Coordinates of C-alpha atoms and ligand atoms in Angstrom, one line a residue:
M1 CA -0.2 0.0 0.2
S2 CA 1.8 3.7 -1.3
T3 CA 1.8 6.0 1.8
Q4 CA 2.2 8.5 -0.4
I5 CA -0.2 11.4 0.9
R6 CA -2.2 13.7 -1.6
T7 CA -4.8 14.2 -1.0
V8 CA -6.3 15.2 2.8
G9 CA -10.0 15.7 3.4
F10 CA -9.9 17.8 7.0
I11 CA -13.1 17.8 9.0
G12 CA -13.6 21.0 13.0
L13 CA -12.5 24.2 10.7
G14 CA -12.6 25.6 14.3
I15 CA -10.3 27.6 16.8
M16 CA -7.6 24.5 16.0
G17 CA -8.7 22.8 12.8
G18 CA -8.4 26.3 10.9
P19 CA -4.7 26.8 11.5
M20 CA -3.7 23.1 11.3
A21 CA -5.8 22.9 7.4
A22 CA -3.6 25.5 6.9
R23 CA -0.2 24.7 7.3
L24 CA -1.1 21.6 5.3
V25 CA -2.2 23.5 2.1
R26 CA 1.7 25.5 2.9
A27 CA 3.2 22.3 3.4
G28 CA 1.7 21.3 -1.0
F29 CA -0.4 18.4 0.5
D30 CA -4.5 19.5 -1.7
V31 CA -6.7 20.4 1.2
V32 CA -9.7 18.6 1.1
G33 CA -12.1 20.7 4.3
H34 CA -15.8 20.5 5.2
N35 CA -17.3 22.4 8.4
R36 CA -20.8 22.9 10.0
S37 CA -20.6 27.0 9.5
P38 CA -19.7 27.8 6.4
A39 CA -17.2 31.2 6.9
R40 CA -15.3 28.5 8.1
Q41 CA -14.8 26.8 5.2
E42 CA -14.5 29.5 3.0
A43 CA -11.1 30.4 5.8
L44 CA -9.2 27.4 4.2
V45 CA -10.9 28.3 1.0
S46 CA -8.5 32.0 0.8
A47 CA -5.4 30.0 1.9
G48 CA -5.7 28.0 -0.6
G49 CA -7.8 25.0 0.5
R50 CA -11.3 23.5 -1.2
G51 CA -14.3 23.3 0.5
A52 CA -15.9 20.1 0.5
A53 CA -20.0 19.8 1.3
S54 CA -20.1 17.2 3.7
P55 CA -18.2 14.6 5.7
A56 CA -18.4 12.0 2.8
E57 CA -17.0 14.2 -0.3
A58 CA -14.4 15.2 2.2
A59 CA -13.1 11.2 2.5
A60 CA -14.2 10.2 -1.0
E61 CA -10.8 11.5 -2.7
A62 CA -9.0 11.7 0.3
D63 CA -5.6 10.4 1.1
A64 CA -6.1 10.2 4.4
V65 CA -8.7 12.6 6.4
I66 CA -8.4 15.0 9.9
T67 CA -11.1 15.6 12.5
M68 CA -11.0 18.6 14.5
L69 CA -14.2 17.8 16.1
P70 CA -15.1 19.3 19.8
D71 CA -16.7 16.3 21.7
S72 CA -17.1 13.3 21.0
P73 CA -21.4 12.9 19.8
D74 CA -19.4 14.7 17.0
V75 CA -16.3 12.5 15.9
E76 CA -19.2 10.0 16.5
A77 CA -21.6 11.0 13.6
V78 CA -19.2 12.7 11.2
L79 CA -16.7 8.8 10.9
L80 CA -19.9 6.7 11.6
G81 CA -22.8 7.9 11.1
A82 CA -25.0 8.2 8.2
G83 CA -23.3 10.0 5.1
G84 CA -19.6 10.2 7.1
V85 CA -16.4 9.4 6.7
F86 CA -16.3 5.9 7.3
A87 CA -19.3 5.0 4.8
A88 CA -17.5 7.4 2.3
A89 CA -13.0 6.1 2.8
R90 CA -11.8 4.2 -0.2
P91 CA -10.3 1.0 2.0
G92 CA -6.1 2.4 2.3
T93 CA -7.4 5.6 3.6
L94 CA -5.9 6.8 7.3
V95 CA -8.3 8.4 9.2
I96 CA -6.9 10.7 11.9
D97 CA -9.3 12.2 14.8
M98 CA -6.8 14.8 16.6
S99 CA -9.9 15.8 18.6
T100 CA -9.8 16.0 22.6
I101 CA -12.5 12.9 22.8
R102 CA -12.9 9.6 25.4
P103 CA -10.4 7.2 24.9
D104 CA -12.9 4.1 24.5
V105 CA -14.2 6.2 22.0
A106 CA -11.5 6.6 20.1
W107 CA -10.8 2.6 20.6
T108 CA -14.8 1.7 19.6
V109 CA -14.0 3.8 16.6
A110 CA -10.5 2.0 15.7
A111 CA -11.7 -1.3 15.3
D112 CA -15.8 -0.1 13.5
G113 CA -12.9 1.4 10.1
G114 CA -10.0 -1.6 11.4
R115 CA -13.0 -3.2 10.2
R116 CA -13.7 -1.3 7.0
G117 CA -10.3 -1.9 6.3
L118 CA -9.5 1.4 7.0
R119 CA -5.9 2.6 9.5
V120 CA -7.8 4.7 12.2
L121 CA -5.5 6.6 14.3
D122 CA -6.2 9.2 17.4
A123 CA -3.5 11.5 17.6
P124 CA -5.0 14.3 19.9
V125 CA -3.4 17.8 20.0
S126 CA -0.8 20.5 23.3
G127 CA 0.2 23.5 22.5
G128 CA -3.2 25.6 21.7
E129 CA -4.2 27.9 19.3
A130 CA -0.8 29.3 19.1
G131 CA 1.0 26.1 18.8
A132 CA -2.0 25.4 15.8
I133 CA -0.8 28.7 14.0
D134 CA 2.5 27.7 14.0
G135 CA 3.1 24.8 13.8
T136 CA 4.7 23.3 17.0
L137 CA 1.8 21.3 18.8
S138 CA 2.3 18.6 21.0
I139 CA 0.6 15.5 19.5
M140 CA 0.2 12.2 21.3
V141 CA -0.6 9.4 18.6
G142 CA -3.2 5.8 19.6
G143 CA -3.0 2.9 17.4
S144 CA -0.6 0.8 15.3
A145 CA 3.1 1.6 14.3
D146 CA 2.8 1.1 10.9
D147 CA -0.5 3.7 10.5
F148 CA 2.5 6.2 12.7
E149 CA 5.2 6.3 10.4
A150 CA 1.9 7.3 6.7
A151 CA 1.1 9.5 9.0
R152 CA 4.6 11.2 10.2
P153 CA 4.7 14.0 7.3
L154 CA 0.9 14.9 8.5
L155 CA 1.5 15.0 11.8
A156 CA 5.0 17.2 10.9
A157 CA 3.3 19.9 9.2
M158 CA 1.6 20.4 12.3
G159 CA 3.2 19.4 15.4
Q160 CA 6.9 19.9 17.1
T161 CA 6.9 16.6 19.5
I162 CA 5.3 14.1 18.0
V163 CA 5.1 10.5 19.9
H164 CA 3.7 7.0 18.9
V165 CA 2.6 6.5 22.6
G166 CA 0.4 2.8 22.1
P167 CA -2.0 1.4 21.3
A168 CA -5.5 2.4 19.7
G169 CA -6.8 5.2 22.4
S170 CA -4.0 6.6 24.0
G171 CA -3.5 8.9 22.8
Q172 CA -6.6 10.2 24.3
T173 CA -4.7 8.6 27.6
V174 CA -2.2 10.7 27.3
K175 CA -4.1 13.9 27.0
A176 CA -6.1 13.5 29.8
A177 CA -3.2 13.1 31.9
N178 CA -2.1 16.5 30.6
Q179 CA -6.0 18.0 30.5
L180 CA -5.3 16.5 34.5
I181 CA -2.3 18.2 34.4
V182 CA -2.3 21.1 32.9
A183 CA -6.0 22.7 35.3
G184 CA -4.8 20.6 38.4
T185 CA -1.2 23.5 38.0
I186 CA -3.4 26.8 37.0
E187 CA -6.1 26.1 40.0
L188 CA -3.0 26.1 42.3
V189 CA -1.0 29.4 40.1
A190 CA -4.4 30.9 41.1
E191 CA -5.0 30.0 44.9
A192 CA -0.8 31.3 44.8
I193 CA -1.4 34.7 43.6
V194 CA -5.0 35.3 44.8
F195 CA -2.7 34.3 48.1
L196 CA -0.1 36.9 47.2
E197 CA -2.4 40.0 47.1
A198 CA -4.3 38.5 49.8
S199 CA -1.5 39.4 52.2
G200 CA 0.1 41.9 50.5
V201 CA 3.4 41.1 48.8
P202 CA 3.0 42.4 44.9
T203 CA 2.5 39.0 42.6
G204 CA 5.6 41.1 40.0
P205 CA 8.4 39.7 41.8
A206 CA 6.9 36.7 43.8
L207 CA 6.0 34.9 40.6
E208 CA 9.4 35.5 39.0
V209 CA 11.5 34.1 41.6
L210 CA 9.0 30.9 42.4
S211 CA 8.9 30.2 38.2
G212 CA 12.8 29.8 38.6
G213 CA 12.9 27.1 41.6
L214 CA 11.0 23.7 41.6
A215 CA 7.3 25.7 41.7
G216 CA 8.2 26.6 38.5
N217 CA 5.9 25.7 35.9
R218 CA 4.9 27.3 31.8
I219 CA 1.4 28.0 33.5
L220 CA 3.6 30.2 35.8
D221 CA 5.6 30.9 32.7
R222 CA 2.9 31.5 30.6
K223 CA 0.1 32.9 32.2
A224 CA 0.4 33.5 35.0
A225 CA 0.4 37.5 33.5
G226 CA -2.5 36.9 32.0
M227 CA -3.9 36.5 35.5
V228 CA -2.6 39.0 37.0
A229 CA -4.0 41.2 34.9
R230 CA -7.2 39.6 35.0
Q231 CA -7.6 38.6 31.2
F232 CA -9.0 35.6 30.6
T233 CA -9.9 35.6 26.9
P234 CA -9.8 32.6 25.6
G235 CA -6.7 30.8 24.9
F236 CA -8.7 27.2 25.9
R237 CA -12.3 27.9 27.1
A238 CA -13.5 26.6 30.4
E239 CA -15.9 24.6 29.4
L240 CA -13.6 22.8 27.3
H241 CA -11.2 22.1 29.9
D242 CA -15.1 20.7 31.9
K243 CA -15.6 18.9 28.9
D244 CA -12.1 16.7 28.9
L245 CA -11.7 16.7 33.0
G246 CA -15.3 14.9 32.3
I247 CA -13.0 12.7 30.8
V248 CA -10.1 11.9 32.9
L249 CA -12.6 11.7 35.9
A250 CA -14.9 9.0 33.9
A251 CA -11.6 6.5 32.5
A252 CA -10.0 7.1 36.0
R253 CA -13.0 5.5 36.8
S254 CA -13.2 3.1 35.1
A255 CA -9.1 2.1 35.1
G256 CA -10.1 1.9 39.5
V257 CA -7.9 5.3 39.9
I258 CA -8.9 8.0 42.7
M259 CA -7.8 11.5 41.6
P260 CA -8.9 13.3 45.2
V261 CA -7.1 16.8 43.9
G262 CA -8.6 15.7 40.0
A263 CA -12.4 15.9 40.7
T264 CA -11.9 19.1 43.0
V265 CA -10.7 20.1 40.4
G266 CA -13.4 19.4 37.9
Q267 CA -15.5 20.6 40.4
L268 CA -14.6 24.1 39.7
M269 CA -13.7 23.5 36.2
R270 CA -17.6 22.7 36.3
S271 CA -18.4 26.1 38.6
L272 CA -17.4 28.1 35.9
K273 CA -19.1 26.8 34.1
S274 CA -23.1 26.9 35.9
Q275 CA -21.6 30.6 36.6
G276 CA -21.9 31.3 32.9
L277 CA -18.3 31.9 32.4
G278 CA -17.6 28.2 30.9
G279 CA -16.4 30.8 27.6
L280 CA -14.2 32.7 29.6
D281 CA -10.4 31.1 29.4
H282 CA -9.8 28.6 31.9
T283 CA -6.9 31.0 33.9
A284 CA -10.9 31.5 35.2
L285 CA -10.4 29.4 37.6
L286 CA -8.4 31.7 39.9
R287 CA -12.4 33.4 39.7
I288 CA -13.7 30.9 42.3
V289 CA -10.7 31.4 44.3
E290 CA -12.1 35.3 44.2
Q291 CA -15.6 34.2 45.3
L292 CA -14.4 31.0 47.5
S293 CA -12.3 33.9 49.5
G294 CA -14.9 36.3 49.2
R295 CA -12.7 38.7 47.2
P296 CA -14.5 41.1 45.0
E297 CA -13.1 41.3 41.3
P298 CA -10.4 44.1 41.4
E299 CA -11.5 46.9 38.8
Ligands
LIG301 P1 -13.5 25.3 18.0 O1 -15.3 25.0 18.6 O2 -13.6 26.5 17.7 O3 -14.0 24.3 16.2 C1 -14.1 22.7 15.9 C2 -15.3 23.8 14.8 O4 -15.8 21.7 14.2 C3 -16.3 24.2 15.1 O5 -15.7 25.4 14.2 C4 -17.3 23.6 14.3 O6 -18.8 24.0 13.4 C5 -17.2 22.8 13.5 N1 -17.8 21.1 14.0 C6 -19.2 21.1 14.9 N2 -19.2 20.0 14.2 C7 -19.5 19.6 13.3 C8 -19.7 18.8 12.8 N3 -20.9 17.7 12.4 N4 -19.5 18.0 10.7 C9 -17.8 19.6 10.5 N5 -18.3 20.4 11.4 C10 -18.4 20.2 12.8 O7 -13.0 24.0 19.2 P2 -11.6 24.2 18.8 O8 -10.7 25.0 20.1 O9 -10.9 24.0 18.0 O10 -11.4 22.2 20.0 C11 -11.6 21.8 18.8 C12 -10.9 20.4 20.0 O11 -9.4 20.1 20.0 C13 -12.1 19.9 21.1 O12 -11.9 18.5 21.1 C14 -11.0 20.0 22.1 O13 -11.0 20.3 23.2 C15 -8.9 20.0 21.1 N6 -8.4 20.9 21.4 C16 -8.4 22.7 22.1 C17 -7.3 23.7 22.1 C18 -7.6 25.2 22.1 O14 -6.3 26.0 22.6 N7 -8.5 25.4 22.0 C19 -5.9 22.5 23.0 C20 -6.0 21.4 22.0 C21 -6.6 20.7 21.9

């Protein structure tokens, strides 16, 4: 079977998928994109890609199909549904789901695709919109080693750290762990910032010295200044992180693993959503710390 990939179907051209598809165009692939809302599709056409009226149309002539959709039901509908990718794709087509979804759904989808002669990978990403634009995403890939190697030229156009982490579903399990660590770290940085402010210690020098010691981490480096300034424009929406923490906690339950801190952070992220703040960046967890501490938002 040829591993030469020329035509790529790309379904889901949102905050992440739009710039990822544009990078594939710039790398020389013939990209046929489909998105539910047409404006996103027009942006791809302006960038040099082509538009498709449905997932099936995007898949029909593709050597590889990539999906970048919000949640598990969206991926199931687009891949498995009537008029979906699996029914239209030619045998041997690589199908790479880069959305963040449940590991068990990724596994089921891969098994279904395998029965149809398709080569399915789960390849969720970390690195945010900036990483999608710059092509510096971390990509964690589950599936067979051969299919991973076949997909590498595509993934290399979108990411920098690209690792095969295990069989089908493993990419999503690693992504769930990623989201647990990121949410927990944001919560601790938020608690530290509110604590420093309440204690009357200027946050600038405090965060500088913290960054250089064992407490140093990328949330401190990249996000703390925005948190101090109360800039919560997404970025990564709290409602998507709420979805991801639901995935982590369900998968942990299946694995028989207890996550007391993960469960608490899941509740705090859910509180943002239930207060109608799910459209803010996930660093708005700081707002919850302020509320719980009885501290009013700064002017
Ligand atoms: P988004 O909502 O901006 O994009 C999703 C796109 O899919 C939208 O344009 C929507 O119109 C389209 N869509 C939904 N259902 C569709 C369907 N049935 N057919 C065709 N198009 C459909 O979301 P996003 O921020 O790009 O995130 C996509 C995925 O990547 C999510 O799983 C998210 O958790 C994950 N992710 C996001 C980030 C980030 O920083 N935004 C980072 C890493 C991973």
